[in-house]
XYZ file of C-alpha atoms in Angstrom:
565
model
C 2.789 -23.416 20.193
C 6.810 -23.199 20.711
C 8.815 -20.608 18.902
C 12.200 -20.450 17.671
C 13.978 -16.489 17.312
C 14.061 -15.167 13.983
C 17.450 -14.530 12.647
C 18.519 -11.054 11.077
C 19.511 -7.773 12.114
C 18.620 -7.050 15.981
C 16.367 -3.876 14.985
C 13.839 -6.072 13.521
C 12.599 -7.116 16.911
C 8.535 -6.223 16.705
C 5.397 -6.895 18.215
C 2.093 -7.986 17.275
C 0.872 -4.044 16.255
C -2.721 -4.850 16.396
C -2.916 -5.421 20.326
C -0.156 -3.578 21.339
C -0.026 -6.808 23.865
C 3.177 -5.690 25.440
C 2.257 -1.872 26.099
C -0.788 -2.648 27.172
C 0.877 -4.449 30.643
C 3.176 -1.141 31.259
C 0.326 1.408 30.469
C 0.550 5.150 29.642
C 3.108 6.465 31.940
C 5.420 4.013 32.072
C 5.957 4.929 27.827
C 6.282 8.777 29.263
C 9.213 8.460 32.027
C 12.762 9.430 30.281
C 14.993 6.441 28.965
C 18.182 5.878 26.863
C 16.076 7.601 23.651
C 16.067 10.759 25.462
C 19.361 10.871 25.836
C 20.414 9.879 22.500
C 18.391 13.076 21.253
C 19.539 15.126 23.864
C 23.233 14.359 22.898
C 22.202 14.415 19.303
C 20.635 18.461 19.981
C 23.882 19.423 22.278
C 26.214 17.974 19.129
C 24.406 21.022 17.332
C 24.772 24.236 18.686
C 24.378 26.173 15.630
C 21.336 24.751 15.232
C 19.844 24.909 18.925
C 20.787 28.597 19.012
C 18.727 29.721 15.155
C 15.897 27.961 16.807
C 15.920 29.641 20.182
C 16.614 32.626 18.289
C 13.271 32.140 15.775
C 11.396 31.244 18.773
C 12.504 34.490 20.890
C 11.535 36.664 17.926
C 8.340 35.372 17.033
C 7.033 35.391 20.463
C 8.094 39.041 20.796
C 5.801 39.700 17.550
C 3.514 37.597 19.184
C 3.761 39.714 22.616
C 3.430 43.450 20.026
C 0.432 41.437 17.715
C 2.174 41.411 14.410
C 2.838 38.227 14.398
C 0.772 35.798 11.567
C 0.721 32.149 13.146
C -2.061 30.252 12.585
C -3.156 26.907 13.146
C -3.127 24.743 9.923
C -6.770 24.663 8.190
C -6.832 20.774 9.212
C -6.638 21.719 12.953
C -10.020 22.106 14.494
C -8.738 22.478 18.304
C -9.186 26.516 17.523
C -12.571 26.713 15.919
C -14.139 28.655 18.039
C -13.922 32.790 17.077
C -12.810 33.765 20.582
C -9.289 32.074 20.039
C -8.993 34.809 16.678
C -11.121 37.813 18.616
C -9.840 37.785 22.056
C -6.273 39.789 22.170
C -5.295 37.138 25.191
C -6.285 34.310 23.931
C -4.956 34.770 20.082
C -1.571 35.085 21.994
C -1.627 32.430 23.889
C -2.824 30.453 20.724
C 0.071 31.966 19.155
C 2.461 31.048 21.595
C 1.556 27.520 21.753
C 1.711 27.233 18.305
C 5.390 28.776 17.853
C 6.720 26.902 21.038
C 4.980 23.584 19.360
C 6.788 24.576 15.490
C 10.348 24.812 17.554
C 9.796 21.292 19.042
C 8.710 19.807 15.874
C 11.702 21.117 14.540
C 14.033 20.499 16.814
C 12.693 16.873 16.721
C 13.687 16.799 12.883
C 16.904 18.077 13.685
C 17.909 15.029 15.778
C 17.964 12.886 13.034
C 17.004 10.018 14.939
C 17.015 6.101 13.843
C 13.299 4.835 13.694
C 13.714 3.180 17.279
C 14.109 6.228 19.200
C 12.541 8.510 16.287
C 9.504 6.423 17.556
C 9.575 6.527 21.411
C 10.026 10.225 21.370
C 7.510 10.759 19.046
C 5.054 9.313 20.886
C 6.247 11.428 24.409
C 6.544 14.412 21.867
C 2.763 14.058 20.491
C 1.185 13.797 23.765
C 3.183 16.657 25.684
C 2.270 18.715 23.146
C -1.551 17.711 22.285
C -1.921 17.979 26.595
C -0.310 21.034 26.812
C -3.156 22.808 23.818
C -4.989 25.798 25.662
C -7.609 24.708 24.198
C -7.467 21.864 27.279
C -7.238 23.884 29.448
C -10.786 25.335 31.087
C -9.654 28.325 32.909
C -8.723 29.468 29.026
C -11.367 27.697 27.177
C -14.158 29.561 25.590
C -16.152 26.708 25.210
C -15.909 25.837 28.962
C -17.252 29.036 29.948
C -20.180 29.557 27.521
C -20.939 26.273 28.620
C -20.958 27.525 32.226
C -22.997 30.418 31.156
C -25.332 28.266 30.186
C -25.914 26.154 32.349
C -25.910 27.879 35.344
C -22.702 26.605 36.454
C -23.669 23.093 36.032
C -21.400 22.145 33.257
C -18.848 22.866 35.684
C -20.511 19.990 38.220
C -20.647 17.830 35.512
C -17.436 17.980 34.187
C -16.101 17.159 38.172
C -18.295 14.420 38.696
C -17.898 12.436 35.119
C -14.222 13.123 35.832
C -13.364 11.176 38.812
C -16.077 8.562 37.415
C -13.421 7.523 34.686
C -10.473 8.411 36.682
C -11.293 6.019 39.169
C -11.766 2.663 36.986
C -9.320 1.539 33.803
C -9.071 2.693 31.415
C -7.878 6.282 32.726
C -9.238 8.088 30.268
C -12.594 10.023 29.251
C -15.361 8.127 28.302
C -16.118 8.260 24.470
C -19.219 6.955 24.829
C -21.561 6.272 27.684
C -21.857 2.560 28.628
C -25.765 2.361 27.994
C -25.466 4.137 24.278
C -25.961 0.958 22.866
C -27.526 -2.613 23.191
C -25.931 -5.346 21.793
C -28.605 -7.239 19.933
C -30.831 -4.615 19.988
C -29.021 -1.818 18.436
C -25.806 -3.335 17.618
C -25.256 -6.761 16.146
C -28.991 -7.253 15.370
C -28.356 -9.330 11.891
C -30.820 -12.327 12.196
C -29.120 -15.899 12.313
C -28.682 -18.246 15.683
C -26.095 -20.073 18.016
C -25.766 -24.043 16.168
C -22.808 -24.472 18.497
C -21.436 -23.634 21.851
C -18.200 -25.208 22.856
C -15.551 -23.852 26.171
C -14.046 -21.212 24.210
C -16.500 -20.061 21.481
C -19.989 -20.009 20.002
C -20.607 -20.379 16.674
C -23.187 -18.089 14.684
C -25.014 -18.789 11.696
C -27.173 -15.845 9.587
C -29.767 -16.088 8.130
C -30.158 -16.018 4.730
C -31.979 -12.820 2.887
C -31.749 -14.417 -0.507
C -33.553 -17.133 -2.397
C -30.658 -18.627 -3.209
C -27.042 -18.819 -1.766
C -23.836 -20.047 -2.513
C -22.860 -23.182 -2.085
C -19.270 -22.577 -0.514
C -19.851 -20.859 3.064
C -17.775 -17.984 4.924
C -16.286 -18.677 8.279
C -15.333 -15.525 10.195
C -12.486 -15.725 12.624
C -12.544 -12.526 14.858
C -10.292 -10.436 16.868
C -9.574 -12.282 20.663
C -9.016 -8.630 22.668
C -12.629 -7.789 20.860
C -16.121 -9.054 20.415
C -16.922 -9.802 17.025
C -19.755 -7.678 16.234
C -17.569 -5.151 14.824
C -18.376 -6.804 11.435
C -21.954 -6.987 12.510
C -22.114 -3.328 14.020
C -25.145 -1.669 12.776
C -28.007 -1.958 10.202
C -26.867 -1.303 6.220
C -23.015 -0.546 8.133
C -22.787 -4.190 8.833
C -20.363 -6.455 6.417
C -22.004 -9.647 7.589
C -25.386 -8.210 6.812
C -24.033 -7.239 3.280
C -22.870 -9.890 2.620
C -25.793 -12.323 3.373
C -27.691 -9.962 0.765
C -25.075 -11.219 -1.584
C -26.309 -15.001 -1.181
C -22.761 -15.482 0.977
C -23.687 -18.335 3.358
C -22.094 -16.436 6.684
C -20.989 -17.869 9.848
C -19.203 -16.251 12.975
C -17.378 -17.369 15.927
C -17.821 -15.422 18.761
C -14.930 -15.536 21.610
C -15.682 -16.818 25.087
C -14.827 -13.656 27.016
C -11.835 -16.053 29.584
C -11.417 -15.442 33.136
C -8.478 -16.378 35.001
C -9.235 -20.427 34.876
C -8.530 -19.975 31.363
C -5.076 -19.321 31.506
C -3.606 -21.719 29.880
C -5.965 -21.461 26.716
C -2.844 -20.941 23.862
C -2.834 -20.645 20.334
C -3.154 -24.462 20.260
C -6.449 -23.714 21.957
C -7.804 -21.190 19.382
C -6.262 -23.544 16.369
C -8.435 -26.260 17.347
C -11.635 -23.964 17.903
C -11.202 -22.585 14.522
C -11.118 -26.209 13.254
C -13.916 -27.438 14.959
C -16.303 -24.763 13.782
C -14.598 -24.729 10.134
C -16.070 -29.148 10.324
C -19.248 -27.625 12.043
C -19.664 -25.046 8.966
C -19.082 -27.804 6.659
C -21.104 -29.823 8.470
C -24.297 -27.539 8.089
C -23.774 -26.590 4.680
C -22.565 -30.090 3.137
C -19.713 -28.132 1.204
C -16.383 -29.361 0.964
C -14.836 -26.381 1.768
C -15.613 -22.864 3.144
C -13.843 -19.538 3.331
C -12.193 -17.717 6.227
C -12.036 -14.050 6.688
C -10.037 -13.765 9.625
C -9.415 -9.815 11.207
C -6.670 -8.647 13.079
C -5.572 -10.717 16.108
C -8.065 -13.652 14.515
C -5.885 -13.157 11.104
C -3.080 -14.636 12.726
C -4.575 -17.337 14.137
C -6.561 -18.200 10.593
C -3.404 -17.848 8.846
C -1.446 -20.029 11.326
C -3.991 -22.604 11.144
C -4.782 -23.028 7.552
C -0.734 -23.694 7.627
C -1.574 -26.065 9.693
C -3.952 -27.504 7.425
C -1.441 -27.676 4.744
C 1.168 -28.937 6.597
C -1.715 -32.084 7.646
C -2.737 -32.752 4.148
C -6.367 -30.721 4.930
C -5.446 -27.684 2.964
C -8.251 -28.355 0.325
C -10.831 -27.445 3.427
C -9.978 -23.639 3.046
C -11.726 -22.001 -0.672
C -9.988 -18.699 0.567
C -8.600 -16.966 3.033
C -9.018 -13.327 3.810
C -7.265 -11.392 5.961
C -8.106 -7.462 7.297
C -6.170 -5.401 9.054
C -3.882 -8.572 9.889
C -0.245 -7.587 10.495
C 1.740 -11.347 9.974
C 4.976 -9.873 9.441
C 5.569 -7.626 12.104
C 9.065 -5.623 11.496
C 9.133 -2.116 12.328
C 5.373 -1.567 12.718
C 5.286 2.070 14.168
C 5.670 2.981 17.401
C 4.723 -0.775 19.588
C 7.475 -2.093 17.500
C 9.552 0.431 18.495
C 9.405 -0.036 22.188
C 9.415 -3.945 22.148
C 12.533 -6.087 23.390
C 12.917 -9.781 24.609
C 13.101 -8.145 28.298
C 9.654 -6.029 27.702
C 8.433 -9.004 26.403
C 9.452 -11.421 29.537
C 8.124 -8.189 31.783
C 4.350 -8.561 30.264
C 3.884 -12.291 30.053
C 5.170 -12.253 34.032
C 2.366 -9.608 34.282
C -0.473 -11.466 32.436
C 0.739 -14.731 33.885
C -0.046 -12.959 37.218
C -3.621 -12.374 37.047
C -4.387 -15.180 34.527
C -5.421 -12.839 31.566
C -4.479 -9.836 30.268
C -7.480 -7.030 30.539
C -8.248 -5.408 27.094
C -9.279 -2.041 29.271
C -5.432 -1.892 29.658
C -4.695 -1.653 25.814
C -7.638 0.325 25.212
C -5.825 3.008 27.651
C -2.556 2.704 25.234
C -4.428 2.979 22.067
C -6.055 6.234 23.027
C -2.548 7.707 23.723
C -1.070 6.745 20.318
C -4.286 9.239 19.077
C -4.252 11.940 21.665
C -5.816 14.343 19.879
C -9.200 13.147 18.387
C -8.987 10.225 21.539
C -8.135 11.746 24.616
C -7.971 15.841 24.381
C -11.687 16.409 22.103
C -13.128 14.449 24.915
C -11.688 16.006 27.669
C -12.326 19.182 26.156
C -16.387 17.560 25.515
C -16.830 15.250 28.878
C -14.649 17.564 31.311
C -14.348 21.284 30.469
C -18.311 21.491 28.637
C -19.473 19.181 31.214
C -21.514 17.588 28.035
C -22.228 13.485 27.770
C -19.798 12.203 24.657
C -22.135 11.880 21.384
C -23.451 8.236 20.884
C -21.119 6.154 18.128
C -21.195 2.192 18.068
C -17.823 1.834 16.742
C -16.847 3.600 20.073
C -19.159 1.846 21.654
C -17.475 -1.618 20.644
C -14.169 -0.800 21.459
C -14.966 0.006 24.974
C -17.002 -3.456 25.303
C -13.140 -4.834 25.494
C -12.599 -8.632 26.920
C -9.673 -10.367 28.038
C -6.957 -12.558 26.464
C -6.088 -15.651 28.057
C -2.435 -15.553 29.698
C -1.414 -18.616 27.715
C -2.453 -16.920 23.789
C -1.024 -13.632 25.404
C 2.421 -15.030 26.157
C 2.193 -17.137 22.702
C 1.789 -13.998 20.774
C 4.014 -12.111 22.507
C 6.596 -14.178 21.860
C 5.751 -14.746 18.700
C 5.627 -11.289 17.375
C 8.844 -10.129 19.887
C 10.846 -12.505 17.244
C 8.733 -12.101 14.101
C 8.519 -15.918 13.471
C 5.633 -16.116 10.755
C 8.814 -14.963 8.534
C 10.632 -17.771 9.258
C 8.861 -21.264 8.209
C 9.312 -23.430 11.156
C 9.746 -21.080 14.004
C 6.359 -21.713 15.292
C 3.893 -24.685 15.460
C -0.089 -24.725 15.502
C -1.139 -28.111 16.968
C 2.011 -29.471 16.767
C 3.146 -29.174 13.446
C 5.462 -25.641 11.923
C 4.381 -23.118 10.403
C 5.085 -21.961 7.181
C 3.324 -19.292 5.224
C 4.427 -20.193 2.074
C 2.836 -23.668 1.998
C -0.791 -21.830 1.870
C -2.580 -22.347 -1.654
C -5.549 -20.912 -1.003
C -6.352 -17.930 -3.109
C -5.696 -14.767 -0.325
C -7.606 -11.757 -0.194
C -5.830 -8.749 2.168
C -6.891 -5.761 3.085
C -5.443 -2.990 4.735
C -6.036 0.472 6.101
C -3.587 3.561 4.741
C -4.389 5.870 7.319
C -4.349 2.701 9.896
C -2.328 3.862 13.254
C -2.607 0.082 14.859
C -1.502 -2.394 11.812
C 0.548 -0.315 8.820
C -0.817 -0.949 5.740
C 3.162 -1.453 4.564
C 3.001 -4.185 7.478
C 0.167 -5.389 6.181
C 1.375 -5.565 2.513
C 4.507 -7.087 3.422
C 2.351 -9.821 5.385
C 0.343 -10.564 1.901
C 4.333 -11.680 0.496
C 4.239 -13.983 2.935
C 1.487 -16.196 1.978
C 2.126 -18.642 -0.822
C -1.085 -17.849 -2.908
C -0.807 -17.759 -6.477
C -3.872 -15.457 -6.654
C -2.991 -13.217 -3.908
C -5.307 -9.699 -3.911
C -3.770 -6.743 -1.728
C -6.437 -4.559 -1.324
C -5.609 -0.895 0.262
C -8.597 0.654 2.400
C -8.887 4.645 2.087
C -9.794 4.847 5.885
C -8.129 3.619 9.157
C -8.101 0.273 11.554
C -11.730 0.139 11.965
C -13.007 2.605 9.268
C -11.560 0.181 6.929
C -13.747 -2.734 8.052
C -16.724 -0.485 8.944
C -17.282 0.636 5.379
C -20.510 0.053 4.057
C -20.576 1.031 -0.077
C -22.529 4.539 -0.776
C -19.789 6.919 0.760
C -17.950 9.483 -1.899
C -15.355 9.530 0.702
C -14.036 5.858 -0.103
C -11.951 4.518 -2.279
C -9.612 2.121 -2.329
C -6.623 0.676 -4.443
C -6.324 -3.323 -5.476
C -4.203 -5.378 -7.556
C -1.865 -8.352 -7.063
C 1.040 -8.445 -4.090
C 3.078 -9.104 -6.479
C 5.930 -6.603 -6.173
C 8.432 -6.754 -4.034
C 7.688 -3.305 -1.936
C 5.039 -1.620 -0.489
C 5.763 1.432 -2.603
C 6.656 -0.714 -5.466
C 2.607 -1.877 -5.439
C 1.131 1.126 -4.634
C 2.982 2.752 -7.835
C 1.118 0.044 -10.463
C -1.807 -0.805 -8.160
C -5.389 0.552 -9.554
C -7.605 2.430 -7.637
C -11.699 2.640 -7.945
C -14.012 4.815 -5.625
C -16.341 3.697 -3.230
C -16.178 0.507 -0.155
C -14.370 -2.210 -1.273
C -16.907 -4.427 -0.340
C -18.814 -5.055 -3.518
C -15.395 -6.169 -4.850
C -14.998 -8.514 -1.564
C -18.157 -9.860 -2.419
C -17.280 -10.812 -6.517
C -14.179 -12.006 -5.475
C -15.869 -14.527 -2.857
C -18.723 -14.923 -5.700
C -16.397 -15.788 -7.915
C -14.885 -18.788 -5.826
C -18.122 -20.290 -3.924
C -19.190 -22.370 -6.541
C -22.707 -22.797 -8.032
C -25.920 -21.402 -6.534
C -27.945 -23.483 -4.401
C -31.522 -22.964 -2.880
C -31.682 -21.255 0.525
C -31.528 -23.362 3.689
C -35.290 -22.683 5.009
C -34.092 -23.179 8.453
C -30.758 -22.433 10.248
C -28.238 -25.273 11.290
C -28.969 -28.927 10.843
C -29.946 -31.879 12.322
C -27.090 -32.447 14.399
C -26.452 -28.738 14.915
C -29.833 -27.348 15.600
C -30.148 -23.569 16.739
C -29.249 -23.241 20.834
C -29.865 -19.342 20.785
C -30.683 -16.472 18.532
C -27.886 -14.131 17.532
C -25.831 -12.705 18.684
C -25.651 -15.077 21.291
C -24.794 -15.405 24.997
C -20.941 -15.595 25.254
C -21.071 -11.965 23.541
C -23.230 -10.497 26.557
C -20.004 -11.860 29.175
C -18.055 -8.726 30.528
């Protein structure tokens, strides 16, 4: 792959937000060190002495009221950290809680007063959130009522277990509290259980063909292109919560790629390697099913590669092989895409590329750490209290098990995606190539179905909407789920709290689209199944066996590559 810098404002630099590829090489500690953003924030506040005086005076007065027991400061209803009655009933704990909340309120107010530009604001917000969340008295084992109660209940064994677990977690990457035990689930037994078989194995991937569960199936199959930094089975996470299982039950012929976990010797696998793999998988799917074309469903980084591959096929006159293109939580236009975008620069990109090149790969465990610190309350301190302060095992949760089951990324692919992101090259026709041809997403004519998550902290939904606008599809449906990055995909029907918005991606901006979009309750999965069915040709008799004469079953699903660590 080759890239040329995108034109435009230098402030529009960005990164592959769904991967945080650059942050993953530098780690959490580096993001917390003082930098020029701190200096600019300090100067902005120093230039507002009256504001500083007002904020400081208000804090001093409230601390006095707290000490006197007359303050009515209380946590927000959504703040579950102080749920134990002791925080209200114990005078010392109540005053400690109120002092913390007052200080946090003042710090957040000063952040707003600084009126920073978007890049500095994202950097300072990351640091401020992590300092404030870490300083919460609920995290302090000496103060925590949950910790004391656990010690009394277990005769002190909870403290021993907590110390032992802390040592285990800190001795190996990622150095954050474990959100799930390594043995909580078993791949192929309790997760990734939909029946199927591997019908093709190459150096780079295995292709899984899922067994039909209906008497007839749609004649046009579906090929799933999963992320390259996590294993594929987030879409087959568990019975009744598996998108793959759901689509098979709707009569779809479903295939998925399971990427190999690359080693240092695979350092030269770049976007061309993965694009060629997608095309090989597509050809196999067509041969097995006898179909002239197939749908592609790409998620996260897999969506980036799928879109580039479809553009390549279009360029060489084979665009008709793609019946429809689905992109889930995929960012193609990566301008101003949150914290990761704010910390990105050509210098940071070069450092990240050198780091992965020296090892031959980027380790997914490093990015797990950065993901966690983006949401410190939910993904770090909640488990700090549970695992260390209370000495308890984390509750088994299949999605978190998948999240911890990371893979490596080949150094060349890491380089290609970093350069693609820092230059936002997919927004400029011809600025990036795939398999020797220029990539122009505007030439893609296949109908598109693009999914974003309104609470997505990895791939902001506004970015996924802008990405949908890059496609040349005349029928370009954008669906906005009421969930976050992973929950928007693991979204089975029957959840009364779920909803989604939908409509053509024809508005100039995401906010304009939001005002005109229709809203529906429950999951978007049935809507997607209908969309696929309308573009999947006539029904045919379900095949009695998996694979074909040329591609006979090699191993039962979930295959062998998914077990590689």
